[in-house]
Amino acid sequence: MNINATILGQSISFVLFVWFCMKYVWYPFMSAIEKRQKEISDNLTSANHTKIESERAHAKALLCLTQARIKAQDIIQQANKCKIQIIDEAKHEAEKEQNRILSQARKQILYEKKCVTDELRKQISKIAIEGAEKIIEHSINELVDRNIINKIINTLSYED
């Protein structure tokens, strides 16, 4: 075995390299790795915590959604009941208004019928008086009286 100065030099340089690495490179490198491991571990813990919180929030949201659907159905049922009630009230009010309008119309018709009847009576009596006056004026001739009476009858029949 041949041990010479080259091996001794290489051994010394290797020891110096290891010492240099241990002194200046190893600790900062290891501390950076440990720091990064700690950050990753913290982030994983935070992610797990966030996942659990997310699941709770999701469950709570589903519960709220279910309650909201139940409330919405109740509100819809109440709205339908109110709709039916409002429609019934409107029908009742419409029937009352219809009856009131019909009653007024019947009263108006009766009033106008009475007015027209009174007017006709006045016109007939006036025509009868005029006819009687003409008959009295020409009462000497029966043929003339017949003609006047026929004219009066024709006048009355046209006015109907």
PDB file of C-alpha atoms in Angstrom:
ATOM      1  CA  MET A   1       0.000   0.000   0.000  1.00  0.00           C
ATOM      2  CA  ASN A   2       1.424   3.259  -0.996  1.00  0.00           C
ATOM      3  CA  ILE A   3       0.554   6.186   1.216  1.00  0.00           C
ATOM      4  CA  ASN A   4       1.866   9.423  -0.100  1.00  0.00           C
ATOM      5  CA  ALA A   5       1.336  13.142   0.376  1.00  0.00           C
ATOM      6  CA  THR A   6      -1.502  13.303  -2.174  1.00  0.00           C
ATOM      7  CA  ILE A   7      -3.777  11.120  -0.088  1.00  0.00           C
ATOM      8  CA  LEU A   8      -2.831  13.038   3.002  1.00  0.00           C
ATOM      9  CA  GLY A   9      -3.600  16.304   1.185  1.00  0.00           C
ATOM     10  CA  GLN A  10      -6.873  15.012  -0.134  1.00  0.00           C
ATOM     11  CA  SER A  11      -7.852  13.835   3.351  1.00  0.00           C
ATOM     12  CA  ILE A  12      -7.012  17.202   4.859  1.00  0.00           C
ATOM     13  CA  SER A  13      -8.929  19.035   2.153  1.00  0.00           C
ATOM     14  CA  PHE A  14     -11.915  16.687   2.643  1.00  0.00           C
ATOM     15  CA  VAL A  15     -11.899  17.311   6.372  1.00  0.00           C
ATOM     16  CA  LEU A  16     -11.679  21.054   5.743  1.00  0.00           C
ATOM     17  CA  PHE A  17     -14.560  20.800   3.263  1.00  0.00           C
ATOM     18  CA  VAL A  18     -16.697  18.892   5.766  1.00  0.00           C
ATOM     19  CA  TRP A  19     -15.797  21.384   8.501  1.00  0.00           C
ATOM     20  CA  PHE A  20     -16.642  24.296   6.206  1.00  0.00           C
ATOM     21  CA  CYS A  21     -19.957  22.733   5.229  1.00  0.00           C
ATOM     22  CA  MET A  22     -20.819  21.938   8.860  1.00  0.00           C
ATOM     23  CA  LYS A  23     -19.872  25.445   9.994  1.00  0.00           C
ATOM     24  CA  TYR A  24     -21.340  27.645   7.237  1.00  0.00           C
ATOM     25  CA  VAL A  25     -23.694  25.653   5.012  1.00  0.00           C
ATOM     26  CA  TRP A  26     -25.243  22.833   7.073  1.00  0.00           C
ATOM     27  CA  TYR A  27     -26.946  24.825   9.829  1.00  0.00           C
ATOM     28  CA  PRO A  28     -28.498  27.547   7.643  1.00  0.00           C
ATOM     29  CA  PHE A  29     -29.583  24.912   5.161  1.00  0.00           C
ATOM     30  CA  MET A  30     -31.082  22.721   7.909  1.00  0.00           C
ATOM     31  CA  SER A  31     -32.746  25.680   9.593  1.00  0.00           C
ATOM     32  CA  ALA A  32     -34.326  26.675   6.233  1.00  0.00           C
ATOM     33  CA  ILE A  33     -35.538  23.100   5.754  1.00  0.00           C
ATOM     34  CA  GLU A  34     -36.929  22.956   9.315  1.00  0.00           C
ATOM     35  CA  LYS A  35     -38.584  26.334   8.848  1.00  0.00           C
ATOM     36  CA  ARG A  36     -40.128  25.157   5.588  1.00  0.00           C
ATOM     37  CA  GLN A  37     -41.278  21.891   7.242  1.00  0.00           C
ATOM     38  CA  LYS A  38     -42.845  23.878  10.056  1.00  0.00           C
ATOM     39  CA  GLU A  39     -44.632  26.162   7.549  1.00  0.00           C
ATOM     40  CA  ILE A  40     -45.880  23.162   5.610  1.00  0.00           C
ATOM     41  CA  SER A  41     -47.044  21.491   8.812  1.00  0.00           C
ATOM     42  CA  ASP A  42     -48.802  24.686   9.931  1.00  0.00           C
ATOM     43  CA  ASN A  43     -50.407  25.070   6.535  1.00  0.00           C
ATOM     44  CA  LEU A  44     -51.616  21.465   6.581  1.00  0.00           C
ATOM     45  CA  THR A  45     -53.057  21.964  10.059  1.00  0.00           C
ATOM     46  CA  SER A  46     -54.677  25.182   8.917  1.00  0.00           C
ATOM     47  CA  ALA A  47     -56.010  23.432   5.815  1.00  0.00           C
ATOM     48  CA  ASN A  48     -57.488  20.638   7.933  1.00  0.00           C
ATOM     49  CA  HIS A  49     -59.027  23.182  10.281  1.00  0.00           C
ATOM     50  CA  THR A  50     -60.389  25.122   7.329  1.00  0.00           C
ATOM     51  CA  LYS A  51     -61.762  21.926   5.811  1.00  0.00           C
ATOM     52  CA  ILE A  52     -63.540  21.084   9.067  1.00  0.00           C
ATOM     53  CA  GLU A  53     -64.904  24.634   9.284  1.00  0.00           C
ATOM     54  CA  SER A  54     -65.986  24.411   5.659  1.00  0.00           C
ATOM     55  CA  GLU A  55     -67.850  21.163   6.337  1.00  0.00           C
ATOM     56  CA  ARG A  56     -69.543  22.735   9.363  1.00  0.00           C
ATOM     57  CA  ALA A  57     -70.471  25.781   7.339  1.00  0.00           C
ATOM     58  CA  HIS A  58     -71.777  23.561   4.543  1.00  0.00           C
ATOM     59  CA  ALA A  59     -73.868  21.574   7.023  1.00  0.00           C
ATOM     60  CA  LYS A  60     -75.125  24.810   8.568  1.00  0.00           C
ATOM     61  CA  ALA A  61     -75.921  26.180   5.114  1.00  0.00           C
ATOM     62  CA  LEU A  62     -77.876  23.044   4.245  1.00  0.00           C
ATOM     63  CA  LEU A  63     -79.800  23.374   7.492  1.00  0.00           C
ATOM     64  CA  CYS A  64     -80.531  27.039   6.793  1.00  0.00           C
ATOM     65  CA  LEU A  65     -81.547  26.187   3.243  1.00  0.00           C
ATOM     66  CA  THR A  66     -83.922  23.506   4.471  1.00  0.00           C
ATOM     67  CA  GLN A  67     -85.430  25.903   7.012  1.00  0.00           C
ATOM     68  CA  ALA A  68     -85.726  28.576   4.337  1.00  0.00           C
ATOM     69  CA  ARG A  69     -87.538  26.149   2.033  1.00  0.00           C
ATOM     70  CA  ILE A  70     -89.959  25.254   4.824  1.00  0.00           C
ATOM     71  CA  LYS A  71     -90.557  28.935   5.544  1.00  0.00           C
ATOM     72  CA  ALA A  72     -90.998  29.638   1.840  1.00  0.00           C
ATOM     73  CA  GLN A  73     -93.596  26.887   1.574  1.00  0.00           C
ATOM     74  CA  ASP A  74     -95.407  28.312   4.596  1.00  0.00           C
ATOM     75  CA  ILE A  75     -95.322  31.780   3.067  1.00  0.00           C
ATOM     76  CA  ILE A  76     -96.625  30.426  -0.243  1.00  0.00           C
ATOM     77  CA  GLN A  77     -99.464  28.634   1.542  1.00  0.00           C
ATOM     78  CA  GLN A  78    -100.346  31.794   3.461  1.00  0.00           C
ATOM     79  CA  ALA A  79    -100.204  33.810   0.240  1.00  0.00           C
ATOM     80  CA  ASN A  80    -102.539  31.344  -1.453  1.00  0.00           C
ATOM     81  CA  LYS A  81    -104.945  31.576   1.480  1.00  0.00           C
ATOM     82  CA  CYS A  82    -104.785  35.371   1.327  1.00  0.00           C
ATOM     83  CA  LYS A  83    -105.317  35.252  -2.446  1.00  0.00           C
ATOM     84  CA  ILE A  84    -108.413  33.098  -2.055  1.00  0.00           C
ATOM     85  CA  GLN A  85    -109.712  35.358   0.707  1.00  0.00           C
ATOM     86  CA  ILE A  86    -109.100  38.499  -1.358  1.00  0.00           C
ATOM     87  CA  ILE A  87    -110.802  36.964  -4.391  1.00  0.00           C
ATOM     88  CA  ASP A  88    -113.802  35.949  -2.272  1.00  0.00           C
ATOM     89  CA  GLU A  89    -114.022  39.437  -0.790  1.00  0.00           C
ATOM     90  CA  ALA A  90    -113.748  40.983  -4.249  1.00  0.00           C
ATOM     91  CA  LYS A  91    -116.512  38.707  -5.552  1.00  0.00           C
ATOM     92  CA  HIS A  92    -118.700  39.625  -2.621  1.00  0.00           C
ATOM     93  CA  GLU A  93    -118.043  43.342  -3.164  1.00  0.00           C
ATOM     94  CA  ALA A  94    -118.701  42.961  -6.895  1.00  0.00           C
ATOM     95  CA  GLU A  95    -122.001  41.235  -6.225  1.00  0.00           C
ATOM     96  CA  LYS A  96    -122.996  44.014  -3.828  1.00  0.00           C
ATOM     97  CA  GLU A  97    -122.031  46.630  -6.401  1.00  0.00           C
ATOM     98  CA  GLN A  98    -123.896  44.727  -9.120  1.00  0.00           C
ATOM     99  CA  ASN A  99    -127.029  44.598  -6.976  1.00  0.00           C
ATOM    100  CA  ARG A 100    -126.727  48.289  -6.157  1.00  0.00           C
ATOM    101  CA  ILE A 101    -126.305  49.235  -9.827  1.00  0.00           C
ATOM    102  CA  LEU A 102    -129.232  47.012 -10.867  1.00  0.00           C
ATOM    103  CA  SER A 103    -131.398  48.522  -8.180  1.00  0.00           C
ATOM    104  CA  GLN A 104    -130.544  52.039  -9.332  1.00  0.00           C
ATOM    105  CA  ALA A 105    -131.146  51.082 -12.959  1.00  0.00           C
ATOM    106  CA  ARG A 106    -134.562  49.631 -12.114  1.00  0.00           C
ATOM    107  CA  LYS A 107    -135.470  52.764 -10.187  1.00  0.00           C
ATOM    108  CA  GLN A 108    -134.300  54.908 -13.093  1.00  0.00           C
ATOM    109  CA  ILE A 109    -136.307  52.820 -15.563  1.00  0.00           C
ATOM    110  CA  LEU A 110    -139.418  53.092 -13.421  1.00  0.00           C
ATOM    111  CA  TYR A 111    -138.923  56.825 -13.095  1.00  0.00           C
ATOM    112  CA  GLU A 112    -138.442  57.299 -16.849  1.00  0.00           C
ATOM    113  CA  LYS A 113    -141.399  55.032 -17.586  1.00  0.00           C
ATOM    114  CA  LYS A 114    -143.538  57.129 -15.291  1.00  0.00           C
ATOM    115  CA  CYS A 115    -142.307  60.348 -16.936  1.00  0.00           C
ATOM    116  CA  VAL A 116    -143.018  59.002 -20.428  1.00  0.00           C
ATOM    117  CA  THR A 117    -146.442  57.779 -19.357  1.00  0.00           C
ATOM    118  CA  ASP A 118    -147.256  61.169 -17.858  1.00  0.00           C
ATOM    119  CA  GLU A 119    -146.058  62.894 -21.012  1.00  0.00           C
ATOM    120  CA  LEU A 120    -148.177  60.603 -23.180  1.00  0.00           C
ATOM    121  CA  ARG A 121    -151.221  61.250 -21.030  1.00  0.00           C
ATOM    122  CA  LYS A 122    -150.680  64.985 -21.390  1.00  0.00           C
ATOM    123  CA  GLN A 123    -150.323  64.715 -25.158  1.00  0.00           C
ATOM    124  CA  ILE A 124    -153.370  62.448 -25.464  1.00  0.00           C
ATOM    125  CA  SER A 125    -155.480  64.741 -23.350  1.00  0.00           C
ATOM    126  CA  LYS A 126    -154.293  67.727 -25.367  1.00  0.00           C
ATOM    127  CA  ILE A 127    -155.121  65.942 -28.623  1.00  0.00           C
ATOM    128  CA  ALA A 128    -158.503  64.881 -27.212  1.00  0.00           C
ATOM    129  CA  ILE A 129    -159.260  68.441 -26.228  1.00  0.00           C
ATOM    130  CA  GLU A 130    -158.226  69.728 -29.653  1.00  0.00           C
ATOM    131  CA  GLY A 131    -160.337  67.031 -31.282  1.00  0.00           C
ATOM    132  CA  ALA A 132    -163.299  67.872 -29.123  1.00  0.00           C
ATOM    133  CA  GLU A 133    -162.921  71.545 -29.973  1.00  0.00           C
ATOM    134  CA  LYS A 134    -162.867  70.754 -33.673  1.00  0.00           C
ATOM    135  CA  ILE A 135    -165.872  68.457 -33.326  1.00  0.00           C
ATOM    136  CA  ILE A 136    -167.794  71.130 -31.492  1.00  0.00           C
ATOM    137  CA  GLU A 137    -166.880  73.728 -34.127  1.00  0.00           C
ATOM    138  CA  HIS A 138    -168.067  71.453 -36.964  1.00  0.00           C
ATOM    139  CA  SER A 139    -170.739  69.491 -35.188  1.00  0.00           C
ATOM    140  CA  ILE A 140    -173.330  70.229 -37.836  1.00  0.00           C
ATOM    141  CA  ASN A 141    -172.017  67.719 -40.359  1.00  0.00           C
ATOM    142  CA  GLU A 142    -171.679  64.063 -39.282  1.00  0.00           C
ATOM    143  CA  LEU A 143    -169.418  63.243 -42.195  1.00  0.00           C
ATOM    144  CA  VAL A 144    -166.981  65.970 -41.156  1.00  0.00           C
ATOM    145  CA  ASP A 145    -167.074  64.668 -37.558  1.00  0.00           C
ATOM    146  CA  ARG A 146    -166.195  61.202 -38.761  1.00  0.00           C
ATOM    147  CA  ASN A 147    -163.264  62.541 -40.720  1.00  0.00           C
ATOM    148  CA  ILE A 148    -161.953  64.484 -37.710  1.00  0.00           C
ATOM    149  CA  ILE A 149    -162.314  61.477 -35.437  1.00  0.00           C
ATOM    150  CA  ASN A 150    -160.479  59.313 -37.954  1.00  0.00           C
ATOM    151  CA  LYS A 151    -157.684  61.881 -38.150  1.00  0.00           C
ATOM    152  CA  ILE A 152    -157.401  61.905 -34.359  1.00  0.00           C
ATOM    153  CA  ILE A 153    -157.278  58.108 -34.289  1.00  0.00           C
ATOM    154  CA  ASN A 154    -154.637  58.070 -37.011  1.00  0.00           C
ATOM    155  CA  THR A 155    -152.600  60.659 -35.124  1.00  0.00           C
ATOM    156  CA  LEU A 156    -152.731  58.581 -31.937  1.00  0.00           C
ATOM    157  CA  SER A 157    -151.786  55.387 -33.750  1.00  0.00           C
ATOM    158  CA  TYR A 158    -148.737  57.040 -35.372  1.00  0.00           C
ATOM    159  CA  GLU A 159    -147.478  58.355 -32.048  1.00  0.00           C
ATOM    160  CA  ASP A 160    -147.441  54.900 -30.439  1.00  0.00           C
TER     161      ASP A 160
END
